[in-house]
Coordinates of C-alpha atoms (C1' of nucleotides) in Angstrom, one line a residue:
Chain A
M360 CA 262.8 13.6 103.9
R361 CA 264.8 15.0 106.8
R362 CA 264.3 18.8 107.0
P363 CA 266.4 21.3 108.8
K364 CA 265.4 22.3 112.3
K365 CA 264.0 25.7 111.5
E366 CA 261.9 24.5 108.6
R367 CA 260.6 21.5 110.6
Q368 CA 259.5 23.8 113.4
R369 CA 257.6 26.0 111.1
L370 CA 255.8 23.1 109.5
L371 CA 255.2 21.7 112.9
G372 CA 253.3 24.8 113.9
L373 CA 251.3 24.9 110.7
L374 CA 250.5 21.2 111.0
L375 CA 249.2 21.5 114.5
E376 CA 247.2 24.5 113.8
E377 CA 245.4 22.4 111.2
N378 CA 245.3 19.2 113.2
P379 CA 245.8 19.7 117.0
F380 CA 245.1 16.0 117.6
L381 CA 248.5 14.7 116.8
T382 CA 250.6 13.2 119.6
D383 CA 254.4 13.7 119.8
E384 CA 254.7 10.1 118.8
A385 CA 252.7 10.6 115.6
L386 CA 254.7 13.8 114.9
S387 CA 258.0 12.1 115.4
E388 CA 257.0 9.6 112.8
H389 CA 255.8 12.2 110.4
F390 CA 259.1 14.1 110.5
T391 CA 261.2 11.0 111.0
V392 CA 262.9 12.3 114.1
S393 CA 262.8 11.2 117.7
V394 CA 260.0 12.0 120.1
Q395 CA 262.5 14.0 122.1
T396 CA 263.2 16.2 119.2
I397 CA 259.5 17.0 118.7
R398 CA 259.3 17.9 122.4
L399 CA 262.3 20.2 122.1
D400 CA 260.6 21.8 119.1
R401 CA 257.3 22.3 120.9
L402 CA 259.2 23.8 123.8
E403 CA 261.1 26.2 121.6
C404 CA 258.0 27.2 119.7
R405 CA 255.9 27.4 122.9
I406 CA 253.4 24.8 121.4
P407 CA 251.5 23.2 124.3
E408 CA 251.0 19.5 124.6
L409 CA 248.1 17.5 123.0
R410 CA 245.8 17.7 126.0
E411 CA 246.3 21.4 126.4
R412 CA 245.7 21.9 122.7
L413 CA 242.5 19.9 122.9
K414 CA 241.4 21.8 126.0
T415 CA 241.7 25.2 124.3
V416 CA 240.1 23.9 121.0
A417 CA 237.2 22.4 123.0
S418 CA 236.7 25.5 125.1
R419 CA 236.6 27.5 121.9
T420 CA 233.7 25.2 120.8
M421 CA 231.9 25.6 124.1
N422 CA 232.2 29.4 124.1
G423 CA 230.7 29.5 120.7
E424 CA 233.9 31.1 119.4
V425 CA 233.8 28.7 116.5
K426 CA 231.8 30.8 114.3
S427 CA 234.6 31.8 112.0
L428 CA 237.4 29.5 112.9
H429 CA 237.9 28.4 109.4
L430 CA 238.3 31.9 108.4
D431 CA 241.7 32.0 110.0
E432 CA 242.6 28.6 108.7
I433 CA 245.5 28.2 106.5
I434 CA 243.8 27.4 103.2
G435 CA 245.1 24.3 101.7
D436 CA 247.6 21.7 103.0
I437 CA 251.2 22.8 102.7
V438 CA 253.0 19.7 101.5
D439 CA 256.4 21.1 100.7
L440 CA 258.3 24.1 101.7
E441 CA 261.7 25.6 101.2
L442 CA 262.0 28.8 103.1
D443 CA 262.7 31.8 100.9
A444 CA 262.6 29.6 97.8
K445 CA 259.5 27.7 97.0
A446 CA 256.5 26.0 98.5
L447 CA 253.5 23.9 97.4
S448 CA 250.0 23.4 98.8
I449 CA 247.0 21.4 98.0
F450 CA 243.4 22.6 98.3
D451 CA 240.5 20.4 97.7
V452 CA 237.5 22.4 96.5
T453 CA 234.2 21.3 98.0
E454 CA 230.6 22.3 97.5
D455 CA 231.2 24.8 100.3
H456 CA 233.5 26.8 98.2
V457 CA 231.5 27.3 95.1
F458 CA 228.6 29.4 93.9
Q459 CA 225.5 27.3 94.0
R460 CA 224.4 28.9 90.8
N461 CA 227.1 27.7 88.5
G462 CA 229.3 25.4 90.7
I463 CA 232.4 27.6 90.2
A464 CA 234.7 28.3 93.1
R465 CA 234.5 31.7 94.6
G466 CA 237.7 33.6 93.8
H467 CA 238.6 34.5 97.3
H468 CA 239.3 30.8 98.2
L469 CA 241.8 30.5 95.4
F470 CA 243.3 33.8 96.5
A471 CA 243.4 32.6 100.1
Q472 CA 245.3 29.5 99.2
A473 CA 247.8 31.4 97.2
N474 CA 248.1 34.2 99.8
S475 CA 248.6 31.7 102.7
L476 CA 251.3 30.0 100.7
A477 CA 253.1 33.2 99.9
V478 CA 253.1 34.1 103.6
A479 CA 254.3 30.7 104.6
V480 CA 257.1 30.6 102.1
M481 CA 258.6 33.7 103.5
D482 CA 261.3 33.2 106.1
D483 CA 259.7 35.6 108.4
D484 CA 257.0 35.1 111.0
L485 CA 255.5 38.4 110.5
A486 CA 255.4 38.7 106.7
L487 CA 252.6 40.8 105.2
T488 CA 251.2 41.1 101.7
V489 CA 251.5 44.6 100.4
K490 CA 250.3 44.4 96.8
S491 CA 249.1 41.7 94.5
T492 CA 248.0 41.1 91.0
I493 CA 246.1 38.0 90.2
H494 CA 244.4 36.2 87.3
F495 CA 241.6 33.8 87.4
V496 CA 242.6 31.9 84.3
R497 CA 240.0 29.2 84.3
P498 CA 237.0 28.4 86.5
V499 CA 237.5 25.8 89.2
K500 CA 234.7 23.4 90.2
A501 CA 233.8 21.4 93.3
G502 CA 235.9 18.3 93.5
D503 CA 238.9 19.8 91.8
R504 CA 242.2 19.5 93.6
V505 CA 244.1 22.8 93.3
V506 CA 247.8 22.6 93.5
A507 CA 249.5 26.0 94.2
R508 CA 253.2 26.5 93.7
A509 CA 254.9 29.5 95.1
E510 CA 258.3 30.6 94.0
V511 CA 260.3 33.4 95.6
E512 CA 261.9 35.8 93.1
K513 CA 265.5 35.5 94.1
E514 CA 266.6 38.8 92.7
S515 CA 263.8 40.5 94.6
L516 CA 265.1 39.3 98.0
T517 CA 266.0 42.7 99.3
A518 CA 265.9 43.9 102.9
N519 CA 262.2 44.4 103.3
R520 CA 260.5 43.5 100.0
T521 CA 260.1 40.2 98.2
L522 CA 258.1 39.1 95.2
V523 CA 256.5 35.7 95.4
N524 CA 254.9 34.2 92.3
V525 CA 252.2 31.7 92.7
V526 CA 250.7 29.4 90.0
S527 CA 247.7 27.2 90.8
T528 CA 246.8 24.3 88.6
V529 CA 244.2 21.6 88.3
H530 CA 245.4 18.5 86.5
D531 CA 248.4 20.5 85.3
E532 CA 246.2 23.1 83.8
T533 CA 246.8 26.6 85.1
V534 CA 243.7 28.0 86.8
F535 CA 245.1 30.9 88.7
T536 CA 248.3 33.0 88.8
G537 CA 249.3 35.7 91.2
E538 CA 252.1 38.0 92.0
F539 CA 252.5 38.8 95.7
Y540 CA 254.7 41.7 96.9
M541 CA 255.5 40.8 100.4
Y542 CA 256.9 42.9 103.3
R543 CA 259.2 41.4 105.9
T544 CA 258.7 43.0 109.2
T545 CA 261.7 41.6 111.0
D546 CA 265.0 42.9 109.8
G547 CA 267.2 40.3 111.3
K548 CA 266.8 37.9 114.2
L549 CA 264.0 39.5 116.1
G550 CA 261.7 36.6 115.4
E551 CA 261.9 35.2 118.9
S552 CA 260.7 38.3 120.7
L553 CA 257.0 38.6 121.4
Chain B
M842 CA 223.8 17.6 150.3
R843 CA 224.0 13.9 149.6
R844 CA 221.6 12.9 146.8
P845 CA 220.4 9.4 146.0
K846 CA 222.3 7.6 143.2
K847 CA 219.7 8.0 140.5
E848 CA 219.4 11.7 140.9
R849 CA 223.1 12.2 141.2
Q850 CA 223.7 10.3 137.9
R851 CA 221.1 12.4 136.1
L852 CA 222.7 15.6 137.4
L853 CA 226.1 14.2 136.4
G854 CA 225.0 13.9 132.8
L855 CA 223.5 17.3 132.7
L856 CA 226.5 18.9 134.3
L857 CA 229.0 17.3 132.0
E858 CA 227.0 18.2 129.0
E859 CA 227.3 21.8 130.0
N860 CA 230.9 21.6 131.2
P861 CA 232.8 18.6 129.8
F862 CA 236.0 19.9 131.4
L863 CA 235.4 18.6 134.9
T864 CA 237.6 15.8 136.2
D865 CA 236.4 13.0 138.3
E866 CA 238.1 14.6 141.2
A867 CA 236.2 17.8 140.8
L868 CA 233.0 15.9 140.3
S869 CA 233.5 13.9 143.4
E870 CA 233.9 17.1 145.4
H871 CA 230.8 18.6 143.8
F872 CA 228.7 15.7 144.8
T873 CA 230.6 15.0 148.0
V874 CA 231.2 11.4 147.1
S875 CA 234.4 9.5 146.4
V876 CA 236.1 9.5 143.1
Q877 CA 235.3 5.8 142.7
T878 CA 231.6 6.5 142.9
I879 CA 231.9 9.0 140.2
R880 CA 233.7 6.5 138.0
L881 CA 231.1 3.9 138.6
D882 CA 228.4 6.4 137.7
R883 CA 230.2 7.3 134.5
L884 CA 230.6 3.6 133.7
E885 CA 226.9 3.0 134.2
C886 CA 225.8 6.1 132.3
R887 CA 228.4 5.4 129.5
I888 CA 229.9 8.8 130.0
P889 CA 233.5 8.8 128.7
E890 CA 236.5 10.2 130.6
L891 CA 237.6 13.8 130.5
R892 CA 240.1 13.3 127.7
E893 CA 237.7 11.5 125.5
R894 CA 235.1 14.2 126.1
L895 CA 237.5 17.0 125.2
K896 CA 238.6 15.0 122.1
T897 CA 235.1 14.8 120.7
V898 CA 234.2 18.3 121.6
A899 CA 237.4 19.6 119.9
S900 CA 236.9 17.4 116.9
R901 CA 233.4 18.9 116.5
T902 CA 235.1 22.2 116.2
M903 CA 237.7 21.1 113.7
N904 CA 235.3 19.2 111.5
G905 CA 233.3 22.3 111.3
E906 CA 230.2 20.6 112.7
V907 CA 229.6 23.9 114.3
K908 CA 230.9 26.2 111.6
S909 CA 229.1 25.5 108.4
L910 CA 227.3 28.7 107.7
H911 CA 230.3 30.9 106.9
L912 CA 232.2 29.2 104.2
D913 CA 230.0 30.1 101.3
E914 CA 228.7 33.2 103.0
I915 CA 229.4 36.6 101.6
I916 CA 232.2 38.0 103.7
G917 CA 230.9 41.2 105.4
D918 CA 227.4 42.5 105.6
I919 CA 226.2 44.2 102.5
V920 CA 224.4 47.2 103.8
D921 CA 223.8 49.1 100.5
L922 CA 223.6 48.0 97.0
E923 CA 222.7 49.6 93.6
L924 CA 223.1 47.0 90.9
D925 CA 225.7 47.9 88.2
A926 CA 226.5 51.1 90.2
K927 CA 227.8 50.8 93.7
A928 CA 227.6 48.8 96.9
L929 CA 228.8 49.0 100.5
S930 CA 229.7 46.3 103.0
I931 CA 230.9 46.2 106.6
F932 CA 233.2 43.6 108.0
D933 CA 234.1 43.4 111.7
V934 CA 237.6 42.1 112.2
T935 CA 237.9 39.7 115.1
E936 CA 240.8 37.8 116.7
D937 CA 239.9 35.0 114.4
H938 CA 241.0 36.9 111.4
V939 CA 244.4 38.0 112.5
F940 CA 247.9 36.5 112.8
Q941 CA 248.5 35.7 116.4
R942 CA 252.0 36.9 116.1
N943 CA 251.3 40.5 115.3
G944 CA 247.5 41.0 115.5
I945 CA 247.3 42.0 111.8
A946 CA 244.4 40.7 109.7
R947 CA 245.3 38.1 107.1
G948 CA 245.1 39.7 103.7
H949 CA 242.7 37.2 102.2
H950 CA 239.9 38.3 104.5
L951 CA 240.1 41.8 103.2
F952 CA 240.3 40.4 99.7
A953 CA 237.3 38.2 100.3
Q954 CA 235.2 41.1 101.5
A955 CA 236.1 43.2 98.5
N956 CA 235.7 40.3 96.0
S957 CA 232.3 39.3 97.4
L958 CA 231.2 42.9 97.1
A959 CA 232.4 43.2 93.5
V960 CA 230.5 40.0 92.6
A961 CA 227.4 41.3 94.4
V962 CA 227.3 44.6 92.8
M963 CA 227.2 43.1 89.3
D964 CA 223.8 42.8 87.9
D965 CA 224.5 39.2 87.0
D966 CA 224.1 36.0 89.0
L967 CA 227.0 34.3 87.4
A968 CA 229.6 37.1 87.5
L969 CA 233.2 35.9 87.9
T970 CA 236.4 37.7 88.8
V971 CA 238.9 37.5 86.0
K972 CA 241.7 39.6 87.1
S973 CA 242.5 41.8 90.1
T974 CA 245.1 44.1 91.4
I975 CA 245.0 44.9 95.0
H976 CA 246.9 47.0 97.6
F977 CA 247.1 46.4 101.3
V978 CA 247.6 50.0 102.2
R979 CA 247.6 49.8 105.9
P980 CA 247.5 46.9 108.3
V981 CA 244.1 46.2 109.9
K982 CA 243.7 45.0 113.5
A983 CA 241.2 42.9 115.4
G984 CA 238.3 45.2 116.5
D985 CA 238.5 47.3 113.4
R986 CA 235.4 47.8 111.3
V987 CA 236.2 47.7 107.7
V988 CA 233.9 49.5 105.3
A989 CA 234.3 48.5 101.7
R990 CA 232.8 50.6 98.9
A991 CA 232.5 49.2 95.4
E992 CA 231.9 51.3 92.4
V993 CA 231.3 50.1 88.9
E994 CA 233.3 51.9 86.2
K995 CA 230.4 53.1 84.0
E996 CA 232.5 53.4 80.8
S997 CA 233.7 49.8 81.3
L998 CA 230.2 48.4 81.2
T999 CA 230.7 46.5 77.9
A1000 CA 229.1 43.3 76.9
N1001 CA 231.1 40.9 79.0
R1002 CA 233.7 42.8 80.9
T1003 CA 233.3 45.3 83.7
L1004 CA 235.7 47.0 86.0
V1005 CA 234.8 47.4 89.7
N1006 CA 236.8 49.5 92.0
V1007 CA 236.7 48.8 95.7
V1008 CA 238.1 50.9 98.5
S1009 CA 238.1 49.7 102.0
T1010 CA 238.5 52.0 105.0
V1011 CA 238.7 51.9 108.7
H1012 CA 237.7 55.2 110.3
D1013 CA 237.8 56.9 107.0
E1014 CA 241.4 55.9 106.4
T1015 CA 242.0 53.7 103.4
V1016 CA 243.4 50.3 104.3
F1017 CA 242.8 48.4 101.1
T1018 CA 242.1 49.2 97.4
G1019 CA 241.4 46.8 94.6
E1020 CA 240.5 46.7 90.9
F1021 CA 238.3 43.8 89.9
Y1022 CA 237.9 42.9 86.3
M1023 CA 234.7 41.0 86.2
Y1024 CA 233.2 38.7 83.6
R1025 CA 229.5 38.6 83.1
T1026 CA 228.4 35.2 81.9
T1027 CA 224.9 36.3 80.8
D1028 CA 224.7 38.9 78.1
G1029 CA 221.4 40.5 78.8
K1030 CA 218.6 39.6 81.2
L1031 CA 219.1 35.9 81.4
G1032 CA 220.1 36.0 85.0
E1033 CA 217.0 34.2 86.2
S1034 CA 217.7 31.0 84.3
L1035 CA 219.5 28.1 86.0
Chain C
dT1349 C1' 219.8 -8.8 162.1
dT1350 C1' 221.1 -9.8 157.9
dG1351 C1' 221.6 -9.5 152.8
dG1352 C1' 222.1 -7.0 148.7
dA1353 C1' 222.9 -2.6 146.9
dA1354 C1' 225.8 1.3 147.2
dT1355 C1' 230.0 3.2 148.4
dT1356 C1' 234.8 3.4 149.2
dA1357 C1' 239.5 1.7 149.1
dG1358 C1' 243.6 -0.2 147.1
dT1359 C1' 246.5 -2.0 143.5
dA1360 C1' 248.4 -2.6 138.9
dC1361 C1' 248.6 -0.7 134.5
dT1362 C1' 248.0 3.0 130.6
dT1363 C1' 248.7 7.5 127.9
dG1364 C1' 250.8 11.3 126.9
dG1365 C1' 253.0 14.0 128.6
dT1366 C1' 257.1 17.3 131.9
dA1367 C1' 261.7 17.9 133.7
dT1368 C1' 266.3 16.8 133.8
dT1369 C1' 270.7 14.9 132.9
dA1370 C1' 273.8 12.9 129.9
dA1371 C1' 275.6 10.8 125.9
dA1372 C1' 276.2 10.9 120.8
dC1373 C1' 276.5 13.1 116.5
dC1374 C1' 277.5 16.4 113.2
dT1375 C1' 279.7 20.2 111.3
dA1376 C1' 281.9 24.5 110.8
dG1377 C1' 286.1 27.5 112.3
dT1378 C1' 290.7 28.4 113.4
Chain D
dA73 C1' 293.3 17.8 112.8
dC74 C1' 290.6 18.9 116.6
dT75 C1' 287.7 21.3 119.4
dA76 C1' 283.3 23.9 120.4
dG77 C1' 278.6 24.4 119.7
dG78 C1' 274.3 23.3 118.0
dT79 C1' 271.4 19.4 117.3
dT80 C1' 269.6 15.1 118.2
dT81 C1' 268.8 10.9 121.0
dA82 C1' 268.5 8.4 125.0
dA83 C1' 267.4 7.4 129.8
dT84 C1' 265.2 8.1 134.0
dA85 C1' 262.0 9.8 137.4
dC86 C1' 257.7 11.8 137.8
dC87 C1' 252.7 13.5 137.1
dA88 C1' 247.6 13.7 135.8
dA89 C1' 243.7 11.4 134.8
dG90 C1' 242.3 7.9 133.9
dT91 C1' 240.9 2.0 133.2
dA92 C1' 240.3 -2.5 135.1
dC93 C1' 239.8 -5.2 138.7
dT94 C1' 239.3 -6.9 143.5
dA95 C1' 238.1 -6.4 148.1
dA96 C1' 236.4 -4.2 152.1
dT97 C1' 233.0 -1.3 154.2
dT98 C1' 228.6 1.0 155.0
dC99 C1' 223.8 1.5 154.8
dC100 C1' 219.3 0.6 155.0
dA101 C1' 215.2 -1.8 154.6
dA102 C1' 212.6 -6.3 154.9

DNA sequence: TTGGAATTAGTACTTGGTATTAAACCTAGT
DNA sequence: ACTAGGTTTAATACCAAGTACTAATTCCAA
């Protein structure tokens, strides 16, 4: 599935943040574009080459800056994304995400998945969550694969505010729903600055 | 100072364990031998080349072989707690918690702190969050110390449902508020079972 | 002084890139 | 219809940091 440039570049960034080990070669196959295109993308997005990425990741390890790396991680793999429209991510719940006592996933992981997705679906690099109402409909257990679907409310697409609805399911059964009122910080094409 | 082979190789191993970022070139200067000698040394000692070393160090980071502790951890340090009444936790925001683009903390970390606190304040080992409405009142930056205060709504202390209000502040200024509707799974003092 | 270990040198080849130039391909606008 | 611009590919030269291999040189001790 050939994606438009802008979308491809966003996904490229997200992908490499999760997996910095991918070579341009591998990326070109993933996006079914040429290696040169990937290199142009990295250039535009100021994403360094594989070796530089590994160097910084490794140095983070050596300096013990790892402590909370996963905290900043985008929770869940974003597998589909249409800017300002909809997006989908998958999050595999492991033992690490649940209360030992009852094996039920801690709420903030489900929230993190949904929130990350809401941020990602916005066509704005600096989007922020302003307000949110969420429901934990059914408990989620370790081993469950949570599929989160985000949909942008078209009619809410005003200058600065946007409503994103997220529904998370396990085996087609709703486990979580959330409304995310997002704030777009850029009002135009200022995305490239900074 | 020219050291004998055996000693040099021993030092080589120690050196690279501490600092895997050194190239053969740098090492050859350090030991004042030729690059080829260093390569023979690495070969004999089965020390991989720079890139391989960085790859493994970096993968250690990514695979969370260093992380572990935090995932299930309660986010923020709970410094005060009165069961079924109120609780307080402190969370220091670091670079790891913010968007690189604008230095603002990702929402799900603030949520995680508040949610963890709401769960902790309940006098029930198996309390779950059912529903929540939250406001991100003001952006939080790296370096900020977020103080979250949870208060149990006394009149809501019914059999199974409880409302917990959380207000998070930075320097006495409110940055986040949340209402957490909690579900108690045990209806009495069965908390110790399981 | 001579023989084997240790060291150094030199060459060809590999990966995963950068940098640059140029061609080809769409696609929207007047 | 046709051109201009953005986008994508291609092609080439070059680099860093190596491996793999061969060969020459140096050292040092029996």
